[in-house]
mmCIF file of C-alpha atoms in Angstrom:
data_model
loop_
_atom_site.group_PDB
_atom_site.id
_atom_site.type_symbol
_atom_site.label_atom_id
_atom_site.label_comp_id
_atom_site.label_asym_id
_atom_site.label_seq_id
_atom_site.Cartn_x
_atom_site.Cartn_y
_atom_site.Cartn_z
ATOM 1 C CA THR Y 1 128.020 -4.629 -177.703
ATOM 2 C CA PRO Y 2 125.863 -1.600 -176.800
ATOM 3 C CA ALA Y 3 126.796 0.149 -173.560
ATOM 4 C CA ALA Y 4 124.618 -0.370 -170.497
ATOM 5 C CA ALA Y 5 122.215 2.462 -169.602
ATOM 6 C CA THR Y 6 124.348 4.296 -167.021
ATOM 7 C CA PRO Y 7 123.350 7.500 -165.178
ATOM 8 C CA GLN Y 8 125.775 9.398 -167.436
ATOM 9 C CA ASN Y 9 124.745 8.241 -170.904
ATOM 10 C CA ILE Y 10 120.964 8.297 -170.322
ATOM 11 C CA LYS Y 11 121.215 12.087 -169.855
ATOM 12 C CA LEU Y 12 122.544 12.643 -173.382
ATOM 13 C CA VAL Y 13 120.319 14.227 -176.037
ATOM 14 C CA LEU Y 14 121.087 12.538 -179.361
ATOM 15 C CA LYS Y 15 120.124 13.253 -182.940
ATOM 16 C CA GLN Y 16 120.029 9.908 -184.712
ATOM 17 C CA SER Y 17 117.613 7.907 -186.805
ATOM 18 C CA ALA Y 18 116.813 5.447 -184.012
ATOM 19 C CA GLY Y 19 117.841 5.430 -180.375
ATOM 20 C CA PRO Y 20 117.785 2.736 -177.700
ATOM 21 C CA ARG Y 21 114.475 2.108 -175.967
ATOM 22 C CA LEU Y 22 114.713 2.639 -172.225
ATOM 23 C CA LEU Y 23 112.592 1.403 -169.317
ATOM 24 C CA PRO Y 24 112.890 3.910 -166.436
ATOM 25 C CA TYR Y 25 112.366 2.587 -162.907
ATOM 26 C CA GLY Y 26 112.204 4.809 -159.834
ATOM 27 C CA ARG Y 27 113.422 8.390 -160.273
ATOM 28 C CA ASN Y 28 115.791 9.277 -163.144
ATOM 29 C CA ARG Y 29 117.239 12.168 -165.109
ATOM 30 C CA LEU Y 30 116.790 11.470 -168.818
ATOM 31 C CA GLY Y 31 117.954 12.932 -172.086
ATOM 32 C CA GLY Y 32 116.629 11.262 -175.200
ATOM 33 C CA THR Y 33 116.585 10.874 -178.965
ATOM 34 C CA VAL Y 34 115.380 13.762 -181.143
ATOM 35 C CA THR Y 35 112.669 12.381 -183.469
ATOM 36 C CA PHE Y 36 111.608 15.676 -185.081
ATOM 37 C CA PHE Y 37 113.401 18.994 -185.597
ATOM 38 C CA ARG Y 38 112.310 21.806 -187.915
ATOM 39 C CA SER Y 39 112.365 25.617 -187.866
ATOM 40 C CA ARG Y 40 110.080 28.103 -189.559
ATOM 41 C CA SER Y 41 109.077 31.743 -189.111
ATOM 42 C CA GLY Y 42 111.626 32.392 -186.368
ATOM 43 C CA LYS Y 43 110.725 29.366 -184.227
ATOM 44 C CA PHE Y 44 112.154 25.879 -183.923
ATOM 45 C CA HIS Y 45 110.104 22.808 -183.055
ATOM 46 C CA ARG Y 46 111.691 19.722 -181.507
ATOM 47 C CA VAL Y 47 110.267 16.396 -180.298
ATOM 48 C CA THR Y 48 112.431 14.213 -178.075
ATOM 49 C CA ALA Y 49 111.665 10.595 -177.178
ATOM 50 C CA HIS Y 50 112.885 9.873 -173.642
ATOM 51 C CA SER Y 51 111.753 6.364 -172.709
ATOM 52 C CA GLN Y 52 109.312 3.536 -173.341
ATOM 53 C CA GLY Y 53 106.090 2.969 -171.438
ATOM 54 C CA ARG Y 54 103.913 5.366 -169.489
ATOM 55 C CA ILE Y 55 105.779 7.224 -166.769
ATOM 56 C CA ASP Y 56 104.156 8.405 -163.547
ATOM 57 C CA ALA Y 57 105.134 12.104 -163.576
ATOM 58 C CA ILE Y 58 107.670 14.761 -164.535
ATOM 59 C CA GLU Y 59 109.356 16.453 -161.585
ATOM 60 C CA ALA Y 60 111.698 18.913 -163.312
ATOM 61 C CA TYR Y 61 112.803 20.296 -166.675
ATOM 62 C CA ILE Y 62 116.484 21.068 -167.216
ATOM 63 C CA LEU Y 63 117.712 23.362 -170.013
ATOM 64 C CA ASP Y 64 121.438 23.452 -170.744
ATOM 65 C CA GLY Y 65 122.150 21.755 -167.411
ATOM 66 C CA LYS Y 66 120.064 24.155 -165.261
ATOM 67 C CA GLU Y 67 116.639 23.448 -163.813
ATOM 68 C CA VAL Y 68 114.013 25.899 -165.079
ATOM 69 C CA ALA Y 69 110.579 26.932 -163.858
ATOM 70 C CA VAL Y 70 107.728 25.774 -166.086
ATOM 71 C CA ASN Y 71 104.020 26.505 -165.939
ATOM 72 C CA PHE Y 72 102.673 22.977 -166.291
ATOM 73 C CA VAL Y 73 99.303 24.279 -167.518
ATOM 74 C CA THR Y 74 100.554 26.409 -170.416
ATOM 75 C CA GLY Y 75 103.976 24.790 -170.813
ATOM 76 C CA ASN Y 76 105.676 28.203 -170.769
ATOM 77 C CA VAL Y 77 109.193 28.370 -169.319
ATOM 78 C CA THR Y 78 109.017 31.259 -166.819
ATOM 79 C CA THR Y 79 112.686 31.449 -165.776
ATOM 80 C CA ALA Y 80 113.854 35.042 -166.398
ATOM 81 C CA GLN Y 81 116.563 34.042 -168.892
ATOM 82 C CA TYR Y 82 113.887 32.804 -171.297
ATOM 83 C CA VAL Y 83 111.449 35.744 -170.948
ATOM 84 C CA VAL Y 84 112.122 38.870 -173.065
ATOM 85 C CA ASP Y 85 109.856 41.922 -173.006
ATOM 86 C CA GLY Y 86 107.141 39.887 -171.316
ATOM 87 C CA THR Y 87 107.244 37.132 -173.947
ATOM 88 C CA ASN Y 88 107.881 33.539 -172.912
ATOM 89 C CA LEU Y 89 110.294 32.344 -175.581
ATOM 90 C CA ILE Y 90 110.157 28.619 -174.831
ATOM 91 C CA GLN Y 91 107.180 26.333 -174.417
ATOM 92 C CA ILE Y 92 107.522 22.680 -173.344
ATOM 93 C CA ARG Y 93 104.744 20.128 -173.516
ATOM 94 C CA HIS Y 94 104.906 16.413 -172.845
ATOM 95 C CA LYS Y 95 103.128 13.117 -173.365
ATOM 96 C CA ARG Y 96 103.741 10.537 -170.643
ATOM 97 C CA GLY Y 97 103.700 7.511 -172.939
ATOM 98 C CA ALA Y 98 100.148 6.182 -172.909
ATOM 99 C CA THR Y 99 99.228 3.810 -175.731
ATOM 100 C CA SER Y 100 96.428 6.231 -176.729
ATOM 101 C CA GLU Y 101 98.720 9.239 -177.366
ATOM 102 C CA SER Y 102 98.151 11.527 -180.379
ATOM 103 C CA SER Y 103 100.626 13.732 -182.265
ATOM 104 C CA TYR Y 104 101.482 17.248 -181.083
ATOM 105 C CA THR Y 105 98.926 19.691 -182.526
ATOM 106 C CA GLY Y 106 101.386 22.601 -182.385
ATOM 107 C CA ILE Y 107 103.476 20.888 -185.045
ATOM 108 C CA GLU Y 108 100.500 19.814 -187.155
ATOM 109 C CA ALA Y 109 99.453 23.459 -187.464
ATOM 110 C CA VAL Y 110 102.793 24.300 -189.119
ATOM 111 C CA TRP Y 111 103.555 21.000 -190.892
ATOM 112 C CA PRO Y 112 100.302 19.180 -191.815
ATOM 113 C CA ASP Y 113 102.302 16.064 -192.733
ATOM 114 C CA TYR Y 114 103.061 15.592 -189.020
ATOM 115 C CA ASP Y 115 99.827 13.661 -188.544
ATOM 116 C CA ASN Y 116 98.658 10.626 -186.574
ATOM 117 C CA THR Y 117 101.358 8.468 -188.163
ATOM 118 C CA HIS Y 118 103.752 10.297 -185.813
ATOM 119 C CA ASP Y 119 101.873 9.637 -182.570
ATOM 120 C CA LEU Y 120 104.761 7.822 -180.813
ATOM 121 C CA LYS Y 121 102.235 5.762 -178.873
ATOM 122 C CA GLY Y 122 103.637 4.192 -175.730
ATOM 123 C CA ILE Y 123 106.686 6.510 -175.759
ATOM 124 C CA PHE Y 124 107.328 9.271 -173.193
ATOM 125 C CA THR Y 125 108.105 12.396 -175.243
ATOM 126 C CA THR Y 126 108.513 16.155 -174.920
ATOM 127 C CA TYR Y 127 107.820 18.873 -177.478
ATOM 128 C CA MET Y 128 109.803 22.105 -177.198
ATOM 129 C CA ARG Y 129 109.071 25.231 -179.221
ATOM 130 C CA ALA Y 130 111.509 28.123 -178.972
ATOM 131 C CA GLU Y 131 111.418 31.607 -180.509
ATOM 132 C CA SER Y 132 114.400 33.385 -181.963
ATOM 133 C CA VAL Y 133 115.630 36.728 -180.570
ATOM 134 C CA GLY Y 134 117.702 39.567 -181.940
ATOM 135 C CA PRO Y 135 121.521 39.517 -182.059
ATOM 136 C CA ASP Y 136 121.775 41.890 -179.082
ATOM 137 C CA THR Y 137 120.197 39.408 -176.676
ATOM 138 C CA PHE Y 138 120.802 36.081 -178.415
ATOM 139 C CA ARG Y 139 123.823 35.020 -176.336
ATOM 140 C CA ASP Y 140 122.086 36.014 -173.101
ATOM 141 C CA VAL Y 141 119.091 33.813 -173.888
ATOM 142 C CA TYR Y 142 120.758 30.998 -175.834
ATOM 143 C CA PRO Y 143 124.421 30.868 -174.743
ATOM 144 C CA ARG Y 144 124.841 27.388 -176.276
ATOM 145 C CA ASN Y 145 122.650 28.002 -179.320
ATOM 146 C CA GLU Y 146 119.846 25.425 -179.433
ATOM 147 C CA PRO Y 147 119.213 24.531 -175.753
ATOM 148 C CA SER Y 148 119.395 20.888 -174.692
ATOM 149 C CA LEU Y 149 116.484 19.501 -172.687
ATOM 150 C CA GLU Y 150 116.618 16.889 -169.922
ATOM 151 C CA VAL Y 151 113.836 15.779 -167.595
ATOM 152 C CA VAL Y 152 113.718 14.417 -164.066
ATOM 153 C CA CYS Y 153 110.860 11.958 -163.935
ATOM 154 C CA ARG Y 154 109.191 9.323 -161.829
ATOM 155 C CA GLY Y 155 109.314 6.301 -164.093
ATOM 156 C CA LEU Y 156 107.065 3.329 -164.751
ATOM 157 C CA LYS Y 157 104.182 2.423 -162.466
ATOM 158 C CA ILE Y 158 104.302 -1.252 -161.533
ATOM 159 C CA TYR Y 159 102.110 -3.842 -159.845
ATOM 160 C CA ASP Y 160 102.169 -4.178 -156.054
ATOM 161 C CA PRO Y 161 100.522 -7.432 -154.870
ATOM 162 C CA ARG Y 162 100.240 -6.048 -151.331
ATOM 163 C CA THR Y 163 97.548 -3.586 -152.416
ATOM 164 C CA ASP Y 164 96.548 -5.118 -155.772
ATOM 165 C CA THR Y 165 97.256 -1.760 -157.412
ATOM 166 C CA THR Y 166 99.690 -0.334 -159.968
ATOM 167 C CA VAL Y 167 101.853 2.329 -158.356
ATOM 168 C CA TRP Y 168 105.077 4.269 -158.749
ATOM 169 C CA THR Y 169 107.709 2.913 -156.368
ATOM 170 C CA GLU Y 170 111.430 2.557 -155.683
ATOM 171 C CA ASN Y 171 110.906 -0.787 -153.911
ATOM 172 C CA PRO Y 172 113.596 -3.150 -155.289
ATOM 173 C CA ALA Y 173 111.583 -6.353 -154.953
ATOM 174 C CA LEU Y 174 108.634 -4.960 -156.913
ATOM 175 C CA ILE Y 175 110.872 -3.464 -159.605
ATOM 176 C CA ILE Y 176 112.879 -6.679 -160.070
ATOM 177 C CA ALA Y 177 109.642 -8.685 -160.269
ATOM 178 C CA ASP Y 178 108.294 -6.291 -162.888
ATOM 179 C CA PHE Y 179 111.459 -6.513 -165.002
ATOM 180 C CA ILE Y 180 111.460 -10.327 -164.865
ATOM 181 C CA GLN Y 181 107.815 -10.553 -165.913
ATOM 182 C CA ARG Y 182 107.520 -7.558 -168.278
ATOM 183 C CA GLU Y 183 107.294 -8.402 -171.985
ATOM 184 C CA ASP Y 184 110.033 -5.866 -172.753
ATOM 185 C CA GLY Y 185 112.154 -7.152 -169.862
ATOM 186 C CA MET Y 186 112.851 -10.854 -169.344
ATOM 187 C CA ASN Y 187 109.387 -11.804 -170.650
ATOM 188 C CA GLN Y 188 108.457 -14.350 -167.964
ATOM 189 C CA PRO Y 189 104.855 -13.358 -167.118
ATOM 190 C CA GLY Y 190 103.374 -14.947 -163.999
ATOM 191 C CA SER Y 191 106.706 -16.486 -163.000
ATOM 192 C CA VAL Y 192 107.243 -14.663 -159.666
ATOM 193 C CA ASP Y 193 105.804 -16.086 -156.439
ATOM 194 C CA GLU Y 194 103.671 -13.287 -154.959
ATOM 195 C CA THR Y 195 103.769 -14.572 -151.371
ATOM 196 C CA VAL Y 196 107.577 -14.504 -151.277
ATOM 197 C CA LEU Y 197 107.543 -11.207 -153.195
ATOM 198 C CA THR Y 198 105.236 -9.589 -150.647
ATOM 199 C CA ALA Y 199 107.525 -10.548 -147.759
ATOM 200 C CA ALA Y 200 110.584 -9.163 -149.583
ATOM 201 C CA ALA Y 201 108.797 -5.918 -150.503
ATOM 202 C CA ASN Y 202 107.835 -5.387 -146.851
ATOM 203 C CA GLU Y 203 111.426 -5.968 -145.695
ATOM 204 C CA PHE Y 204 112.827 -3.555 -148.298
ATOM 205 C CA ASP Y 205 110.347 -0.910 -147.087
ATOM 206 C CA GLU Y 206 111.376 -1.181 -143.423
ATOM 207 C CA SER Y 207 112.486 2.210 -142.116
ATOM 208 C CA PHE Y 208 116.049 2.918 -140.975
ATOM 209 C CA ALA Y 209 117.339 6.010 -139.178
ATOM 210 C CA LEU Y 210 119.929 8.136 -140.997
ATOM 211 C CA ALA Y 211 123.033 9.521 -139.297
ATOM 212 C CA SER Y 212 122.130 12.989 -140.617
ATOM 213 C CA GLY Y 213 118.597 12.775 -139.231
ATOM 214 C CA GLY Y 214 115.340 11.432 -140.595
ATOM 215 C CA SER Y 215 114.898 7.955 -142.016
ATOM 216 C CA GLU Y 216 114.465 6.072 -145.266
ATOM 217 C CA ALA Y 217 113.656 2.603 -146.513
ATOM 218 C CA ARG Y 218 116.130 -0.252 -146.080
ATOM 219 C CA CYS Y 219 116.948 -0.004 -149.782
ATOM 220 C CA ARG Y 220 115.694 1.839 -152.857
ATOM 221 C CA LEU Y 221 116.287 1.180 -156.536
ATOM 222 C CA SER Y 222 116.266 3.709 -159.385
ATOM 223 C CA GLY Y 223 117.740 3.223 -162.819
ATOM 224 C CA VAL Y 224 117.113 2.501 -166.454
ATOM 225 C CA ALA Y 225 117.003 -0.757 -168.382
ATOM 226 C CA SER Y 226 118.081 -0.444 -172.015
ATOM 227 C CA LEU Y 227 116.405 -2.818 -174.441
ATOM 228 C CA THR Y 228 119.657 -2.963 -176.429
ATOM 229 C CA ASP Y 229 121.432 -4.421 -173.389
ATOM 230 C CA ASP Y 230 121.209 -8.077 -172.406
ATOM 231 C CA ALA Y 231 118.409 -8.462 -169.847
ATOM 232 C CA SER Y 232 120.637 -10.554 -167.589
ATOM 233 C CA ASN Y 233 123.100 -7.639 -167.335
ATOM 234 C CA THR Y 234 120.325 -5.343 -166.161
ATOM 235 C CA LEU Y 235 119.216 -7.923 -163.604
ATOM 236 C CA LYS Y 236 122.810 -8.169 -162.300
ATOM 237 C CA ARG Y 237 122.939 -4.391 -161.845
ATOM 238 C CA MET Y 238 119.623 -4.451 -159.975
ATOM 239 C CA ARG Y 239 120.807 -7.236 -157.671
ATOM 240 C CA ALA Y 240 124.210 -5.625 -157.042
ATOM 241 C CA SER Y 241 122.605 -2.316 -156.056
ATOM 242 C CA THR Y 242 120.091 -3.877 -153.653
ATOM 243 C CA GLY Y 243 121.509 -7.140 -152.316
ATOM 244 C CA ALA Y 244 118.403 -8.936 -153.596
ATOM 245 C CA VAL Y 245 118.575 -12.719 -153.876
ATOM 246 C CA ILE Y 246 116.702 -14.646 -156.569
ATOM 247 C CA GLY Y 247 116.032 -18.375 -156.442
ATOM 248 C CA LEU Y 248 113.847 -21.107 -157.901
ATOM 249 C CA LEU Y 249 111.136 -22.401 -155.557
ATOM 250 C CA PRO Y 250 109.797 -25.990 -155.337
ATOM 251 C CA ASN Y 251 106.544 -24.835 -156.943
ATOM 252 C CA GLY Y 252 108.474 -23.794 -160.074
ATOM 253 C CA LYS Y 253 108.037 -20.083 -159.355
ATOM 254 C CA ILE Y 254 110.805 -17.498 -158.882
ATOM 255 C CA GLY Y 255 111.407 -16.278 -155.345
ATOM 256 C CA ILE Y 256 112.788 -12.771 -154.717
ATOM 257 C CA TYR Y 257 114.301 -12.112 -151.283
ATOM 258 C CA SER Y 258 115.682 -9.066 -149.501
ATOM 259 C CA PRO Y 259 119.183 -9.265 -147.954
ATOM 260 C CA LYS Y 260 117.697 -9.065 -144.445
ATOM 261 C CA TRP Y 261 119.012 -11.967 -142.362
ATOM 262 C CA SER Y 262 116.398 -14.255 -140.833
ATOM 263 C CA ALA Y 263 116.807 -17.333 -138.658
ATOM 264 C CA PRO Y 264 116.653 -20.606 -140.640
ATOM 265 C CA THR Y 265 113.492 -22.677 -140.356
ATOM 266 C CA VAL Y 266 115.105 -25.883 -141.600
ATOM 267 C CA SER Y 267 118.290 -27.518 -140.340
ATOM 268 C CA ILE Y 268 120.035 -30.162 -142.445
ATOM 269 C CA SER Y 269 121.787 -32.788 -140.339
ATOM 270 C CA ARG Y 270 124.831 -34.803 -141.440
ATOM 271 C CA SER Y 271 122.738 -37.948 -141.842
ATOM 272 C CA GLN Y 272 120.625 -36.211 -144.506
ATOM 273 C CA ILE Y 273 123.603 -35.247 -146.703
ATOM 274 C CA VAL Y 274 124.174 -37.797 -149.461
ATOM 275 C CA SER Y 275 127.165 -36.174 -151.196
ATOM 276 C CA PHE Y 276 128.942 -32.864 -151.865
ATOM 277 C CA GLU Y 277 128.626 -31.477 -155.381
ATOM 278 C CA ASP Y 278 130.738 -28.387 -154.704
ATOM 279 C CA TRP Y 279 132.486 -26.604 -151.873
ATOM 280 C CA ASP Y 280 133.299 -22.909 -151.541
ATOM 281 C CA GLY Y 281 135.721 -22.059 -148.784
ATOM 282 C CA GLY Y 282 135.285 -18.304 -149.215
ATOM 283 C CA PRO Y 283 137.653 -15.727 -150.697
ATOM 284 C CA THR Y 284 141.341 -16.553 -150.925
ATOM 285 C CA ALA Y 285 143.907 -14.402 -149.173
ATOM 286 C CA VAL Y 286 144.489 -12.268 -152.274
ATOM 287 C CA ASN Y 287 140.756 -11.587 -152.629
ATOM 288 C CA ARG Y 288 140.157 -10.480 -149.050
ATOM 289 C CA TYR Y 289 139.955 -6.795 -148.210
ATOM 290 C CA THR Y 290 139.354 -4.555 -145.201
ATOM 291 C CA GLU Y 291 138.067 -1.518 -147.111
ATOM 292 C CA LEU Y 292 135.544 -1.510 -149.934
ATOM 293 C CA PRO Y 293 135.239 1.592 -152.153
ATOM 294 C CA PHE Y 294 131.974 1.935 -154.039
ATOM 295 C CA THR Y 295 129.991 4.221 -156.315
ATOM 296 C CA TYR Y 296 126.289 5.041 -156.403
ATOM 297 C CA THR Y 297 124.026 7.574 -158.135
ATOM 298 C CA ASP Y 298 123.344 10.728 -156.124
ATOM 299 C CA PRO Y 299 120.189 12.693 -157.123
ATOM 300 C CA ALA Y 300 121.443 15.677 -155.094
ATOM 301 C CA LEU Y 301 124.489 15.912 -157.385
ATOM 302 C CA GLY Y 302 122.580 15.983 -160.651
ATOM 303 C CA PHE Y 303 122.139 12.200 -160.759
ATOM 304 C CA GLN Y 304 125.877 11.719 -161.196
ATOM 305 C CA THR Y 305 127.660 8.510 -160.312
ATOM 306 C CA THR Y 306 129.729 9.406 -157.265
ATOM 307 C CA GLY Y 307 131.910 7.641 -154.721
ATOM 308 C CA GLY Y 308 130.613 6.972 -151.235
ATOM 309 C CA ASP Y 309 132.668 6.766 -148.048
ATOM 310 C CA PRO Y 310 134.392 3.339 -148.205
ATOM 311 C CA TRP Y 311 133.112 0.600 -145.935
ATOM 312 C CA ILE Y 312 135.892 -0.112 -143.417
ATOM 313 C CA ASP Y 313 136.466 -3.141 -141.195
ATOM 314 C CA ALA Y 314 138.497 -1.308 -138.527
ATOM 315 C CA THR Y 315 138.722 -4.345 -136.241
ATOM 316 C CA ARG Y 316 140.334 -6.490 -138.923
ATOM 317 C CA GLU Y 317 142.688 -3.679 -139.946
ATOM 318 C CA THR Y 318 143.880 -3.403 -136.346
ATOM 319 C CA ALA Y 319 144.355 -7.156 -136.105
ATOM 320 C CA ASN Y 320 146.152 -7.387 -139.466
ATOM 321 C CA GLY Y 321 148.234 -4.268 -138.986
ATOM 322 C CA GLN Y 322 147.574 -3.222 -142.565
ATOM 323 C CA ILE Y 323 144.890 -1.990 -144.962
ATOM 324 C CA ALA Y 324 143.699 -4.055 -147.923
ATOM 325 C CA ILE Y 325 141.513 -2.175 -150.431
ATOM 326 C CA GLY Y 326 139.084 -4.207 -152.515
ATOM 327 C CA THR Y 327 137.916 -3.696 -156.080
ATOM 328 C CA GLU Y 328 135.515 -0.776 -156.405
ATOM 329 C CA ALA Y 329 131.883 -1.943 -156.281
ATOM 330 C CA ASN Y 330 129.376 -0.407 -158.709
ATOM 331 C CA PHE Y 331 125.924 0.331 -157.262
ATOM 332 C CA ASP Y 332 124.788 2.667 -160.066
ATOM 333 C CA MET Y 333 121.096 1.787 -159.630
ATOM 334 C CA CYS Y 334 121.175 2.739 -155.937
ATOM 335 C CA PRO Y 335 120.152 6.380 -155.184
ATOM 336 C CA SER Y 336 121.334 6.443 -151.565
#
């Protein structure tokens, strides 16, 4: 079974005949699959496919694990390490994944066979061209030989029924709705109730104060769905990282809800209950805990999965006279 698209493995740059197709939601740091690599006349040319679908924007380029400065007009890397005697040694260009993309002309000029049959339409790609240098400066410029390239990007733009527009967002309700309905996701177009979705999206966007100052939305979601992974696994990761609840509505549509508590509008009395199908009395004694360790993905730490401060029920620990630590929870699609 292919591995899920975790924050660690989506940053790898692989050379293989075919790589997994990825759907990036929110903000992510991506490696990719090298689809073309040739060298001639002291320069190498490399095309890397990062993800599927048109992304919103690139925020940063990372060479050999370090963010570099790039002139987005010319594509020249201007970080001092990659400039020798006034010459910019590396140029990076990109195509965001539109269905009307064409092949990279810089490669066509050197290899005419790299024509419009290599357009990679609908795929977010980068093209890197790097010049060789003399042996005296080679290790200073290219300490790891051929430099690896990663990108920090704002992923897919998705539909927001509140404004009737397609936008980039980290709103969990909108992202989950997109994944359920997208052809490359769960392929259930038109299945999500937009009235319920709008209410959930508004609740997820509600602002909360941070202990360190400032504020942010109730919850954000960023992560990647791999098309080699079972769609239900991706949906579980999205729900776990956001607390979103999904249910079937009487109209046959899917309802997506935020975890915000709201007072019930319907009360079921005893006289209306015909029978019990099932009963859940809650966790057993061995499954209860007073401290919950968890992991999430921290953009400030290079988009690494990291542990947060455990959630602690101090009142229960005092009453019990002991600490019970639960199984570590994985919120790898949560950026905060």
